Tab-separated table of C-alpha atoms and ligand atoms in Angstrom:
chain	number	residue	atom	x	y	z
A	1	UNK	CA	84.178	144.708	49.940
A	2	UNK	CA	86.639	144.858	52.818
A	3	UNK	CA	86.008	147.115	55.798
A	4	UNK	CA	88.916	147.716	58.174
A	5	UNK	CA	88.162	147.895	61.898
A	6	UNK	CA	89.607	151.407	61.911
A	7	UNK	CA	91.315	153.722	59.429
A	8	UNK	CA	92.780	157.189	59.897
A	9	UNK	CA	93.171	157.770	56.161
A	10	UNK	CA	89.915	159.645	55.409
A	11	UNK	CA	90.531	162.241	58.127
A	12	UNK	CA	94.228	162.553	57.321
A	13	UNK	CA	93.380	163.191	53.666
A	14	UNK	CA	90.924	165.950	54.638
A	15	UNK	CA	93.290	167.542	57.153
A	16	UNK	CA	96.490	167.118	55.200
A	17	UNK	CA	97.040	170.880	54.770
A	18	UNK	CA	96.361	171.939	58.400
A	19	UNK	CA	98.470	169.055	59.768
A	20	UNK	CA	101.374	170.007	57.516
A	21	UNK	CA	100.956	173.648	58.488
A	22	UNK	CA	101.098	172.624	62.155
A	23	UNK	CA	104.333	170.727	61.555
A	24	UNK	CA	105.873	173.630	59.640
A	25	UNK	CA	104.932	176.079	62.379
A	26	UNK	CA	106.645	173.993	65.066
A	27	UNK	CA	109.746	173.528	62.923
A	28	UNK	CA	109.784	177.241	62.174
A	29	UNK	CA	109.603	178.083	65.874
A	30	UNK	CA	112.283	175.497	66.648
A	31	UNK	CA	110.755	175.005	70.112
A	32	UNK	CA	109.584	171.509	71.065
A	33	UNK	CA	108.589	171.211	74.722
A	34	UNK	CA	106.442	173.562	76.856
A	35	UNK	CA	105.742	176.348	74.427
A	36	UNK	CA	102.988	178.264	72.732
A	37	UNK	CA	101.460	175.266	70.910
A	38	UNK	CA	100.986	173.396	74.166
A	39	UNK	CA	99.510	176.482	75.850
A	40	UNK	CA	97.162	177.151	72.924
A	41	UNK	CA	95.869	173.571	72.781
A	42	UNK	CA	95.397	173.422	76.551
A	43	UNK	CA	93.319	176.627	76.414
A	44	UNK	CA	91.266	175.333	73.473
A	45	UNK	CA	90.630	171.928	75.039
A	46	UNK	CA	89.684	173.407	78.425
A	47	UNK	CA	87.201	175.670	76.620
A	48	UNK	CA	85.872	172.714	74.659
A	49	UNK	CA	85.321	170.684	77.841
A	50	UNK	CA	83.917	173.680	79.717
A	51	UNK	CA	86.622	173.568	82.386
A	52	UNK	CA	88.916	176.261	83.770
A	53	UNK	CA	92.120	174.243	83.359
A	54	UNK	CA	93.729	171.711	81.046
A	55	UNK	CA	97.200	170.290	81.612
A	56	UNK	CA	98.774	168.351	78.761
A	57	UNK	CA	100.792	165.227	79.496
A	58	UNK	CA	102.403	162.292	77.733
A	59	UNK	CA	99.483	159.844	77.542
A	60	UNK	CA	96.166	158.866	79.112
A	61	UNK	CA	97.629	156.539	81.727
A	62	UNK	CA	99.880	159.331	82.992
A	63	UNK	CA	96.890	161.708	83.116
A	64	UNK	CA	95.118	159.356	85.537
A	65	UNK	CA	98.279	158.740	87.578
A	66	UNK	CA	98.892	162.505	87.902
A	67	UNK	CA	95.350	163.093	89.189
A	68	UNK	CA	95.643	160.371	91.833
A	69	UNK	CA	99.113	161.544	92.918
A	70	UNK	CA	97.982	165.170	93.072
A	71	UNK	CA	95.199	164.095	95.444
A	72	UNK	CA	97.804	162.358	97.582
A	73	UNK	CA	96.279	158.930	96.968
A	74	UNK	CA	98.783	156.163	97.669
A	75	UNK	CA	99.594	153.071	99.740
A	76	UNK	CA	96.790	152.035	102.089
A	77	UNK	CA	94.144	153.859	100.051
A	78	UNK	CA	91.429	152.301	97.934
A	79	UNK	CA	89.990	153.578	94.658
A	80	UNK	CA	86.731	152.244	93.226
A	81	UNK	CA	87.038	151.368	89.531
A	82	UNK	CA	84.805	149.507	87.069
A	83	UNK	CA	85.455	145.791	86.602
A	84	UNK	CA	84.750	146.319	82.884
A	85	UNK	CA	87.322	148.764	81.506
A	86	UNK	CA	90.646	149.000	79.727
A	87	UNK	CA	93.401	147.949	82.128
A	88	UNK	CA	94.973	151.457	82.185
A	89	UNK	CA	92.235	152.667	84.563
A	90	UNK	CA	93.262	150.066	87.113
A	91	UNK	CA	97.013	150.325	86.442
A	92	UNK	CA	96.851	154.033	87.311
A	93	UNK	CA	95.622	153.110	90.795
A	94	UNK	CA	98.305	150.442	91.175
A	95	UNK	CA	101.072	152.827	89.994
A	96	UNK	CA	100.236	155.119	92.905
A	97	UNK	CA	100.506	152.245	95.342
A	98	UNK	CA	96.772	152.296	96.099
A	99	UNK	CA	94.417	149.328	95.788
A	100	UNK	CA	91.792	149.109	93.042
A	101	UNK	CA	88.352	147.925	94.161
A	102	UNK	CA	86.466	146.516	91.181
A	103	UNK	CA	82.731	147.170	90.853
A	104	UNK	CA	80.502	145.492	88.284
A	105	UNK	CA	78.835	147.336	85.370
A	106	UNK	CA	75.231	147.975	84.468
A	107	UNK	CA	74.690	145.447	81.677
A	108	UNK	CA	72.553	147.942	79.704
A	109	UNK	CA	75.260	150.647	79.483
A	110	UNK	CA	78.431	148.639	80.300
A	111	UNK	CA	79.427	151.458	82.670
A	112	UNK	CA	79.954	151.114	86.429
A	113	UNK	CA	76.651	150.359	88.219
A	114	UNK	CA	76.145	153.134	90.800
A	115	UNK	CA	73.787	150.946	92.836
A	116	UNK	CA	76.734	148.639	93.618
A	117	UNK	CA	79.228	151.369	94.497
A	118	UNK	CA	78.058	152.199	98.020
A	119	UNK	CA	78.650	148.623	99.212
A	120	UNK	CA	82.260	148.853	97.974
A	121	UNK	CA	83.074	151.959	100.060
A	122	UNK	CA	85.297	151.325	103.108
A	123	UNK	CA	87.074	153.680	105.530
A	124	UNK	CA	90.086	153.473	103.170
A	125	UNK	CA	88.219	154.563	100.026
A	126	UNK	CA	89.523	157.863	98.662
A	127	UNK	CA	88.036	158.129	95.180
A	128	UNK	CA	85.712	156.752	92.543
A	129	UNK	CA	87.230	156.526	89.066
A	130	UNK	CA	84.326	156.514	86.611
A	131	UNK	CA	85.067	155.409	83.058
A	132	UNK	CA	82.919	156.627	80.160
A	133	UNK	CA	83.364	153.308	78.437
A	134	UNK	CA	83.011	152.902	74.675
A	135	UNK	CA	82.145	156.628	74.449
A	136	UNK	CA	79.092	156.838	76.746
A	137	UNK	CA	79.192	158.894	79.964
A	138	UNK	CA	78.850	157.007	83.240
A	139	UNK	CA	75.910	157.882	85.510
A	140	UNK	CA	77.717	160.821	87.112
A	141	UNK	CA	74.791	162.238	89.162
A	142	UNK	CA	74.340	158.954	91.008
A	143	UNK	CA	78.105	158.645	91.528
A	144	UNK	CA	78.319	162.253	92.751
A	145	UNK	CA	75.692	161.561	95.414
A	146	UNK	CA	77.723	158.617	96.744
A	147	UNK	CA	81.035	160.493	96.485
A	148	UNK	CA	79.647	163.457	98.428
A	149	UNK	CA	78.067	161.244	101.088
A	150	UNK	CA	81.473	159.639	101.792
A	151	UNK	CA	83.844	162.545	101.078
A	152	UNK	CA	85.341	160.858	98.004
A	153	UNK	CA	86.926	162.402	94.916
A	154	UNK	CA	85.052	161.701	91.706
A	155	UNK	CA	87.504	161.216	88.830
A	156	UNK	CA	86.623	160.689	85.165
A	157	UNK	CA	88.555	158.371	82.907
A	158	UNK	CA	87.401	160.161	79.739
A	159	UNK	CA	89.904	158.456	77.418
A	160	UNK	CA	87.115	157.046	75.233
A	161	UNK	CA	84.603	159.878	75.402
A	162	UNK	CA	85.933	163.220	74.088
A	163	UNK	CA	82.895	165.373	73.410
A	164	UNK	CA	80.252	163.026	74.849
A	165	UNK	CA	77.638	164.805	76.978
A	166	UNK	CA	75.737	164.034	80.163
A	167	UNK	CA	72.652	166.211	80.700
A	168	UNK	CA	74.120	168.716	78.248
A	169	UNK	CA	77.587	168.933	79.843
A	170	UNK	CA	80.677	167.580	78.157
A	171	UNK	CA	82.928	164.942	79.683
A	172	UNK	CA	86.025	166.389	81.309
A	173	UNK	CA	83.890	168.704	83.421
A	174	UNK	CA	81.604	166.121	85.030
A	175	UNK	CA	83.760	165.195	88.015
A	176	UNK	CA	86.517	166.750	90.158
A	177	UNK	CA	89.145	166.014	87.509
A	178	UNK	CA	89.307	164.038	84.271
A	179	UNK	CA	92.017	162.158	82.415
A	180	UNK	CA	92.023	162.082	78.600
A	181	UNK	CA	94.094	160.046	76.168
A	182	UNK	CA	94.909	161.276	72.671
A	183	UNK	CA	96.237	157.905	71.540
A	184	UNK	CA	95.805	157.895	67.727
A	185	UNK	CA	92.757	155.614	67.793
A	186	UNK	CA	90.767	157.722	70.280
A	187	UNK	CA	87.987	160.056	69.076
A	188	UNK	CA	90.489	162.915	69.282
A	189	UNK	CA	93.847	161.382	68.467
A	190	UNK	CA	97.367	162.770	68.159
A	191	UNK	CA	99.910	161.436	65.656
A	192	UNK	CA	101.598	159.614	68.519
A	193	UNK	CA	101.089	159.418	72.280
A	194	UNK	CA	99.520	162.306	74.184
A	195	UNK	CA	97.117	162.957	77.056
A	196	UNK	CA	95.635	165.661	79.265
A	197	UNK	CA	93.924	166.390	82.569
A	198	UNK	CA	90.970	168.779	82.816
A	199	UNK	CA	89.664	170.274	86.049
A	200	UNK	CA	88.113	173.397	87.575
A	201	UNK	CA	90.387	173.151	90.625
A	202	UNK	CA	93.268	175.627	90.246
A	203	UNK	CA	95.342	174.206	93.117
A	204	UNK	CA	95.010	170.702	91.739
A	205	UNK	CA	95.962	171.954	88.261
A	206	UNK	CA	99.122	173.575	89.629
A	207	UNK	CA	100.117	170.387	91.493
A	208	UNK	CA	99.508	168.288	88.376
A	209	UNK	CA	101.547	170.619	86.202
A	210	UNK	CA	104.451	170.415	88.639
A	211	UNK	CA	104.140	166.638	89.157
A	212	UNK	CA	104.364	166.039	85.398
A	213	UNK	CA	107.434	168.238	85.083
A	214	UNK	CA	109.924	166.715	87.578
A	215	UNK	CA	107.896	168.089	90.472
A	216	UNK	CA	109.048	171.539	89.518
A	217	UNK	CA	106.954	174.693	90.002
A	218	UNK	CA	109.680	176.829	88.434
A	219	UNK	CA	112.946	175.976	86.748
A	220	UNK	CA	115.337	173.929	88.936
A	221	UNK	CA	113.034	174.308	91.934
A	222	UNK	CA	111.533	170.930	92.871
A	223	UNK	CA	108.727	170.691	95.391
A	224	UNK	CA	107.619	167.104	94.604
A	225	UNK	CA	109.313	163.865	93.518
A	226	UNK	CA	107.634	164.262	90.148
A	227	UNK	CA	107.841	162.447	86.857
A	228	UNK	CA	108.435	163.601	83.299
A	229	UNK	CA	105.232	163.439	81.299
A	230	UNK	CA	104.549	166.438	79.088
A	231	UNK	CA	102.594	167.210	75.933
A	232	UNK	CA	105.150	168.138	73.288
A	233	UNK	CA	104.687	171.040	70.888
A	234	UNK	CA	104.320	168.886	67.797
A	235	UNK	CA	101.510	166.733	69.200
A	236	UNK	CA	99.825	169.820	70.676
A	237	UNK	CA	99.900	171.496	67.251
A	238	UNK	CA	98.426	168.387	65.564
A	239	UNK	CA	95.719	168.157	68.234
A	240	UNK	CA	94.855	171.833	67.838
A	241	UNK	CA	94.429	171.228	64.095
A	242	UNK	CA	92.048	168.328	64.757
A	243	UNK	CA	90.020	169.708	67.693
A	244	UNK	CA	87.768	171.950	65.524
A	245	UNK	CA	86.706	168.773	63.672
A	246	UNK	CA	85.862	166.727	66.786
A	247	UNK	CA	82.124	167.463	66.933
A	248	UNK	CA	81.747	166.749	63.220
A	249	UNK	CA	83.718	163.488	63.562
A	250	UNK	CA	81.586	162.443	66.542
A	251	UNK	CA	78.408	163.285	64.610
A	252	UNK	CA	79.661	161.079	61.790
A	253	UNK	CA	80.138	158.219	64.254
A	254	UNK	CA	76.633	158.779	65.625
A	255	UNK	CA	75.211	158.457	62.101
A	256	UNK	CA	77.065	155.181	61.539
A	257	UNK	CA	75.849	153.954	64.946
A	258	UNK	CA	72.269	154.976	64.104
A	259	UNK	CA	72.410	152.863	60.943
A	260	UNK	CA	73.876	149.877	62.806
A	261	UNK	CA	71.209	150.177	65.486
A	262	UNK	CA	68.297	150.458	63.071
A	263	UNK	CA	69.442	148.088	60.330
A	264	UNK	CA	71.099	145.223	62.205
A	265	UNK	CA	68.318	142.729	62.868
A	266	UNK	CA	69.634	139.497	64.285
A	267	UNK	CA	68.021	137.590	67.147
A	268	UNK	CA	71.456	136.512	68.429
A	269	UNK	CA	73.060	139.952	68.404
A	270	UNK	CA	72.497	142.393	71.278
A	271	UNK	CA	72.912	146.018	70.218
A	272	UNK	CA	74.239	148.774	72.512
A	273	UNK	CA	71.870	151.342	74.055
A	274	UNK	CA	72.162	155.042	74.839
A	275	UNK	CA	71.233	156.029	78.400
A	276	UNK	CA	68.693	158.842	78.937
A	277	UNK	CA	70.347	162.266	79.118
A	278	UNK	CA	73.537	161.054	77.410
A	279	UNK	CA	75.047	161.577	74.014
A	280	UNK	CA	77.316	158.713	73.001
A	281	UNK	CA	80.406	159.323	70.860
A	282	UNK	CA	80.843	155.672	69.846
A	283	UNK	CA	84.572	155.287	70.383
A	284	UNK	CA	83.627	151.615	70.139
A	285	UNK	CA	80.443	150.087	68.717
A	286	UNK	CA	80.043	147.034	70.963
A	287	UNK	CA	77.604	144.236	70.164
A	288	UNK	CA	77.199	141.095	72.213
A	289	UNK	CA	76.569	137.573	70.973
A	290	UNK	CA	76.443	134.176	72.722
A	291	UNK	CA	78.365	132.753	69.763
A	292	UNK	CA	80.794	135.653	69.687
A	293	UNK	CA	83.783	133.686	68.411
A	294	UNK	CA	81.737	132.211	65.559
A	295	UNK	CA	80.468	135.708	64.697
A	296	UNK	CA	84.049	136.950	64.728
A	297	UNK	CA	85.119	134.184	62.317
A	298	UNK	CA	82.133	134.883	60.070
A	299	UNK	CA	82.828	138.632	59.868
A	300	UNK	CA	86.568	138.155	59.402
A	301	UNK	CA	85.890	135.747	56.539
A	302	UNK	CA	83.570	138.383	55.012
A	303	UNK	CA	86.405	140.944	55.084
A	304	UNK	CA	85.034	142.910	58.040
A	305	UNK	CA	87.599	144.001	60.651
A	306	UNK	CA	86.481	143.361	64.247
A	307	UNK	CA	87.989	143.534	67.728
A	308	UNK	CA	87.139	142.612	71.341
A	309	UNK	CA	86.998	145.184	74.135
A	310	UNK	CA	88.259	143.422	76.110
A	311	UNK	CA	88.993	139.714	75.608
A	312	UNK	CA	90.248	139.119	79.175
A	313	UNK	CA	88.763	140.863	82.216
A	314	UNK	CA	91.257	142.649	84.447
A	315	UNK	CA	90.863	140.253	87.375
A	316	UNK	CA	91.891	137.387	85.063
A	317	UNK	CA	95.028	139.139	83.759
A	318	UNK	CA	98.457	137.849	84.802
A	319	UNK	CA	99.283	141.337	86.075
A	320	UNK	CA	96.659	141.016	88.833
A	321	UNK	CA	97.070	137.662	90.604
A	322	UNK	CA	95.719	139.322	93.765
A	323	UNK	CA	92.351	139.854	92.029
A	324	UNK	CA	92.156	136.389	90.447
A	325	UNK	CA	89.824	135.021	93.114
A	326	UNK	CA	87.144	137.681	92.613
A	327	UNK	CA	83.757	136.698	91.270
A	328	UNK	CA	82.770	139.325	88.685
A	329	UNK	CA	80.266	137.516	86.461
A	330	UNK	CA	79.198	140.570	84.448
A	331	UNK	CA	82.755	141.555	83.546
A	332	UNK	CA	83.341	137.924	82.556
A	333	UNK	CA	80.104	137.790	80.567
A	334	UNK	CA	81.001	140.947	78.624
A	335	UNK	CA	84.521	139.680	77.919
A	336	UNK	CA	83.107	136.411	76.627
A	337	UNK	CA	80.398	137.910	74.407
A	338	UNK	CA	81.488	141.394	73.248
A	339	UNK	CA	82.525	142.104	69.665
A	340	UNK	CA	83.347	145.577	68.304
A	341	UNK	CA	82.228	146.490	64.776
A	342	UNK	CA	84.127	148.881	62.466
A	343	UNK	CA	83.687	152.511	63.532
A	344	UNK	CA	85.695	155.443	62.243
A	345	UNK	CA	85.314	158.821	60.589
A	346	UNK	CA	85.037	158.498	56.821
A	347	UNK	CA	83.517	155.007	56.465
A	348	UNK	CA	81.552	154.981	53.216
A	349	UNK	CA	77.802	154.221	53.203
A	350	UNK	CA	78.645	151.074	51.212
A	351	UNK	CA	81.076	149.946	53.906
A	352	UNK	CA	78.467	150.507	56.614
A	353	UNK	CA	75.970	148.502	54.547
A	354	UNK	CA	78.526	145.713	54.086
A	355	UNK	CA	78.949	145.417	57.872
A	356	UNK	CA	75.176	145.400	58.458
A	357	UNK	CA	74.539	142.795	55.767
A	358	UNK	CA	77.363	140.557	56.984
A	359	UNK	CA	76.045	140.608	60.562
A	360	UNK	CA	72.480	139.950	59.396
A	361	UNK	CA	73.700	136.983	57.326
A	362	UNK	CA	75.307	135.287	60.349
A	363	UNK	CA	73.782	131.841	60.769
A	364	UNK	CA	75.330	130.823	64.084
A	365	UNK	CA	78.135	128.527	65.085
B	1	LIG	C1	93.238	154.432	76.028
B	1	LIG	C2	92.743	154.398	77.436
B	1	LIG	C3	93.544	154.780	78.516
B	1	LIG	C4	95.013	155.047	78.401
B	1	LIG	O1	95.393	155.957	77.463
B	1	LIG	P1	96.886	155.908	76.839
B	1	LIG	O2	97.013	157.215	76.164
B	1	LIG	O3	96.926	154.745	75.900
B	1	LIG	O4	97.834	155.756	77.981
B	1	LIG	C5	92.974	154.838	79.771
B	1	LIG	N1	91.693	154.484	79.974
B	1	LIG	C6	90.896	154.067	78.975
B	1	LIG	C7	89.481	153.715	79.274
B	1	LIG	C8	91.398	153.993	77.673
B	1	LIG	O5	90.603	153.562	76.682
């Protein structure tokens, strides 16, 4: 049996009618940018996240850039980011002209270790960008304490954690502002690129909306040197069709994760954990293994699709020569040992069993 790393087919088959209806509605309206679909999805997603505002934009990277720009963060400023994340988190800081300061993760959760954050704060620090990596919320209470003590903004990169909760509250409403991606592979995915910011701060929301629309607060009136990054009507309509299914899709992922965690028994394979007070939405199911590359070859040969998140740590990427000298052993350790198992809505029980059995059969390098 082959098991792809990810497939959108099961969900698309179930939602074929509502997705087609969404397309027809947009075509019928003949209105494609900044219209009722966008407004309706923004309202629905803000309600879902428990925030007052949601501003759609073109993608997750832009969502993070807009937040930083709206806070006036730029050259000379520092932003604390995790050393273990997708590069977009760090690129957002660089795009604004600010400097990313990388902080190591907690090896149990893979999220930024709050006990290391305080030592990274300098007089130039303006914000902490917490990432809810792999679908598990970062330790936001501990980060809030540090942010408040130093007058820092606390920003969520929630691109991997739509619907995950921290002490009963959903991501998107856990910090001062949050950036989401609706890249197709995310837990809530568009049929193309899309993103959004959520926040309870009305002034910030207004600045972000203007910044993403040529810096314009009303037509042909430009108060900022903005950019063009908007959520189009078609993607908003598709997202609105999928949002009511998000909790059910996340629950499905949790059931797959529960089987992986209870049925994978291999002394060389470290399984992921769920932190107290958190619900995980398993955007990624990350295992770690000393002989990761051999495990990858073994699973690939068995027809199991796998991936690495992420094979090269940010400070070792060609894009960041200025960070190359940093010593970040945990980020390096995770990059060298992490392997992501198949995880998507609609995997069959037989496919889940095939993954479990293939991992349990692994005999080492
Ligand atoms: C996907 C992702 C982003 C960027 O989202 P795009 O929509 O691809 O621009 C940012 N941060 C994290 C953690 C992500 O996984």
